[in-house]
Amino acid sequence: MLLLTYDRLDLDDLRGTSQADYLVVADATLQIIDRDGVIYEEPSFPVVELARGLLRWMDDSTRGDFDLESMSFEETGTVSIVHTSTGWVLGSIYAERSSEAVEWDEVERCVAAFIARVERDLRSADVDAALVLAR
């Protein structure tokens, strides 16, 4: 089991309506979880920016590893998905460990569920999710 999830999406500090405003200001408590428990947890994480990055990565036919390049963090890799000899692992440069290695289908399911949840939450807040995520 691999889970990329969040709770408490906060749009209260949103003052503008540009795509960049949503990517940086909309945040929540992010968790990366595998069957052994929480790998990484970060409050005030830019989950909309992560969803947009993951969406672009999934749509790239030449996809390699994923390392989030965020406007909110100086470092690259606050969330990463890396292909290893035993499968794909999800982790963060700030985590002590990565997830267990899983097949691509599990990564695809995990990422698609995360993106779908962000889209639903944006729509329920009357935000054009397609515009914000550049679908």
mmCIF file of C-alpha atoms in Angstrom:
data_model
loop_
_atom_site.group_PDB
_atom_site.id
_atom_site.type_symbol
_atom_site.label_atom_id
_atom_site.label_comp_id
_atom_site.label_asym_id
_atom_site.label_seq_id
_atom_site.Cartn_x
_atom_site.Cartn_y
_atom_site.Cartn_z
ATOM 1 C CA MET A 1 0.000 0.000 0.000
ATOM 2 C CA LEU A 2 1.261 3.438 -0.927
ATOM 3 C CA LEU A 3 -0.597 6.614 -0.053
ATOM 4 C CA LEU A 4 0.067 10.258 -0.847
ATOM 5 C CA THR A 5 -2.510 12.240 1.066
ATOM 6 C CA TYR A 6 -3.255 15.460 2.882
ATOM 7 C CA ASP A 7 -5.772 17.050 5.157
ATOM 8 C CA ARG A 8 -6.930 20.514 6.058
ATOM 9 C CA LEU A 9 -6.533 22.229 2.662
ATOM 10 C CA ASP A 10 -6.236 25.908 3.521
ATOM 11 C CA LEU A 11 -7.155 28.614 1.022
ATOM 12 C CA ASP A 12 -7.677 31.326 3.660
ATOM 13 C CA ASP A 13 -4.542 33.304 2.766
ATOM 14 C CA LEU A 14 -5.385 33.402 -0.935
ATOM 15 C CA ARG A 15 -5.523 37.022 -2.053
ATOM 16 C CA GLY A 16 -5.066 36.752 -5.831
ATOM 17 C CA THR A 17 -6.514 34.540 -8.498
ATOM 18 C CA SER A 18 -3.473 33.759 -10.638
ATOM 19 C CA GLN A 19 -2.223 30.234 -11.092
ATOM 20 C CA ALA A 20 0.918 31.054 -9.083
ATOM 21 C CA ASP A 21 -1.237 32.297 -6.187
ATOM 22 C CA TYR A 22 -2.997 28.936 -5.964
ATOM 23 C CA LEU A 23 0.202 26.933 -6.387
ATOM 24 C CA VAL A 24 1.987 28.646 -3.517
ATOM 25 C CA VAL A 25 -0.759 29.749 -1.131
ATOM 26 C CA ALA A 26 -3.068 26.705 -1.104
ATOM 27 C CA ASP A 27 -1.520 24.358 1.422
ATOM 28 C CA ALA A 28 -2.331 21.412 3.661
ATOM 29 C CA THR A 29 -0.648 18.860 5.884
ATOM 30 C CA LEU A 30 0.946 16.369 3.483
ATOM 31 C CA GLN A 31 1.676 12.750 4.332
ATOM 32 C CA ILE A 32 3.510 10.000 2.463
ATOM 33 C CA ILE A 33 2.487 6.630 3.903
ATOM 34 C CA ASP A 34 3.327 3.021 3.150
ATOM 35 C CA ARG A 35 2.384 -0.165 4.967
ATOM 36 C CA ASP A 36 5.021 0.528 7.636
ATOM 37 C CA GLY A 37 3.515 3.928 8.489
ATOM 38 C CA VAL A 38 4.207 7.589 7.848
ATOM 39 C CA ILE A 39 7.383 8.218 5.868
ATOM 40 C CA TYR A 40 7.091 11.981 5.650
ATOM 41 C CA GLU A 41 4.691 14.549 7.060
ATOM 42 C CA GLU A 42 4.813 18.272 6.426
ATOM 43 C CA PRO A 43 2.334 20.930 7.570
ATOM 44 C CA SER A 44 1.670 23.870 5.262
ATOM 45 C CA PHE A 45 2.784 21.945 2.181
ATOM 46 C CA PRO A 46 1.864 23.357 -1.268
ATOM 47 C CA VAL A 47 -0.290 20.390 -2.300
ATOM 48 C CA VAL A 48 -1.750 22.154 -5.339
ATOM 49 C CA GLU A 49 1.755 22.795 -6.659
ATOM 50 C CA LEU A 50 2.599 19.126 -6.019
ATOM 51 C CA ALA A 51 -0.522 17.990 -7.876
ATOM 52 C CA ARG A 52 0.388 20.180 -10.857
ATOM 53 C CA GLY A 53 3.955 18.833 -10.902
ATOM 54 C CA LEU A 54 2.743 15.244 -10.672
ATOM 55 C CA LEU A 55 0.195 15.813 -13.428
ATOM 56 C CA ARG A 56 2.876 17.143 -15.773
ATOM 57 C CA TRP A 57 5.173 14.237 -14.854
ATOM 58 C CA MET A 58 2.468 11.641 -15.505
ATOM 59 C CA ASP A 59 1.687 13.205 -18.895
ATOM 60 C CA ASP A 60 5.352 13.130 -19.983
ATOM 61 C CA SER A 61 5.944 10.110 -22.225
ATOM 62 C CA THR A 62 9.689 10.285 -21.520
ATOM 63 C CA ARG A 63 9.087 10.297 -17.778
ATOM 64 C CA GLY A 64 12.032 9.529 -15.560
ATOM 65 C CA ASP A 65 12.223 10.072 -11.825
ATOM 66 C CA PHE A 66 10.108 12.787 -10.194
ATOM 67 C CA ASP A 67 11.654 15.402 -7.905
ATOM 68 C CA LEU A 68 9.384 18.258 -6.915
ATOM 69 C CA GLU A 69 10.827 21.658 -7.735
ATOM 70 C CA SER A 70 8.746 23.911 -5.530
ATOM 71 C CA MET A 71 8.489 27.667 -5.281
ATOM 72 C CA SER A 72 8.044 27.128 -1.522
ATOM 73 C CA PHE A 73 11.246 25.174 -0.853
ATOM 74 C CA GLU A 74 14.812 25.985 -1.802
ATOM 75 C CA GLU A 75 15.714 22.314 -2.214
ATOM 76 C CA THR A 76 14.538 20.026 -4.989
ATOM 77 C CA GLY A 77 13.050 16.710 -3.894
ATOM 78 C CA THR A 78 10.698 17.569 -1.063
ATOM 79 C CA VAL A 79 8.668 14.816 -2.719
ATOM 80 C CA SER A 80 10.355 12.313 -4.997
ATOM 81 C CA ILE A 81 9.361 9.218 -6.915
ATOM 82 C CA VAL A 82 12.394 7.232 -8.008
ATOM 83 C CA HIS A 83 12.740 4.084 -10.081
ATOM 84 C CA THR A 84 15.106 1.562 -8.504
ATOM 85 C CA SER A 85 16.156 -1.964 -9.442
ATOM 86 C CA THR A 86 13.343 -3.337 -7.243
ATOM 87 C CA GLY A 87 10.561 -0.938 -8.258
ATOM 88 C CA TRP A 88 9.412 2.617 -7.601
ATOM 89 C CA VAL A 89 9.900 4.331 -4.241
ATOM 90 C CA LEU A 90 8.261 7.445 -2.895
ATOM 91 C CA GLY A 91 10.074 9.671 -0.444
ATOM 92 C CA SER A 92 11.473 13.066 0.440
ATOM 93 C CA ILE A 93 14.907 14.561 0.989
ATOM 94 C CA TYR A 94 13.626 15.334 4.481
ATOM 95 C CA ALA A 95 12.564 11.758 5.296
ATOM 96 C CA GLU A 96 14.758 9.200 7.003
ATOM 97 C CA ARG A 97 13.502 6.457 4.702
ATOM 98 C CA SER A 98 11.660 5.946 1.440
ATOM 99 C CA SER A 99 8.609 3.817 0.838
ATOM 100 C CA GLU A 100 8.803 0.151 0.082
ATOM 101 C CA ALA A 101 9.439 -0.510 -3.612
ATOM 102 C CA VAL A 102 6.214 -0.920 -5.587
ATOM 103 C CA GLU A 103 5.201 -1.650 -9.169
ATOM 104 C CA TRP A 104 4.385 1.205 -11.550
ATOM 105 C CA ASP A 105 0.632 0.441 -11.328
ATOM 106 C CA GLU A 106 0.705 1.265 -7.603
ATOM 107 C CA VAL A 107 2.499 4.571 -8.227
ATOM 108 C CA GLU A 108 0.026 5.438 -10.955
ATOM 109 C CA ARG A 109 -2.942 4.673 -8.673
ATOM 110 C CA CYS A 110 -1.450 6.650 -5.776
ATOM 111 C CA VAL A 111 -0.631 9.722 -7.885
ATOM 112 C CA ALA A 112 -3.969 9.682 -9.748
ATOM 113 C CA ALA A 113 -5.896 9.520 -6.456
ATOM 114 C CA PHE A 114 -3.901 12.455 -5.054
ATOM 115 C CA ILE A 115 -4.472 14.610 -8.154
ATOM 116 C CA ALA A 116 -8.183 13.733 -8.225
ATOM 117 C CA ARG A 117 -8.566 14.743 -4.578
ATOM 118 C CA VAL A 118 -6.861 18.106 -5.153
ATOM 119 C CA GLU A 119 -9.141 18.717 -8.145
ATOM 120 C CA ARG A 120 -12.256 17.853 -6.114
ATOM 121 C CA ASP A 121 -11.192 20.108 -3.245
ATOM 122 C CA LEU A 122 -10.466 23.013 -5.572
ATOM 123 C CA ARG A 123 -13.818 22.605 -7.336
ATOM 124 C CA SER A 124 -15.656 22.452 -4.001
ATOM 125 C CA ALA A 125 -14.012 25.811 -3.164
ATOM 126 C CA ASP A 126 -15.340 27.198 -6.496
ATOM 127 C CA VAL A 127 -11.873 27.252 -8.048
ATOM 128 C CA ASP A 128 -11.312 26.276 -11.688
ATOM 129 C CA ALA A 129 -9.147 23.203 -11.077
ATOM 130 C CA ALA A 130 -8.379 22.730 -14.779
ATOM 131 C CA LEU A 131 -7.002 26.258 -15.019
ATOM 132 C CA VAL A 132 -4.982 26.050 -11.808
ATOM 133 C CA LEU A 133 -3.494 22.654 -12.643
ATOM 134 C CA ALA A 134 -3.043 23.567 -16.330
ATOM 135 C CA ARG A 135 -4.935 20.524 -17.564
#
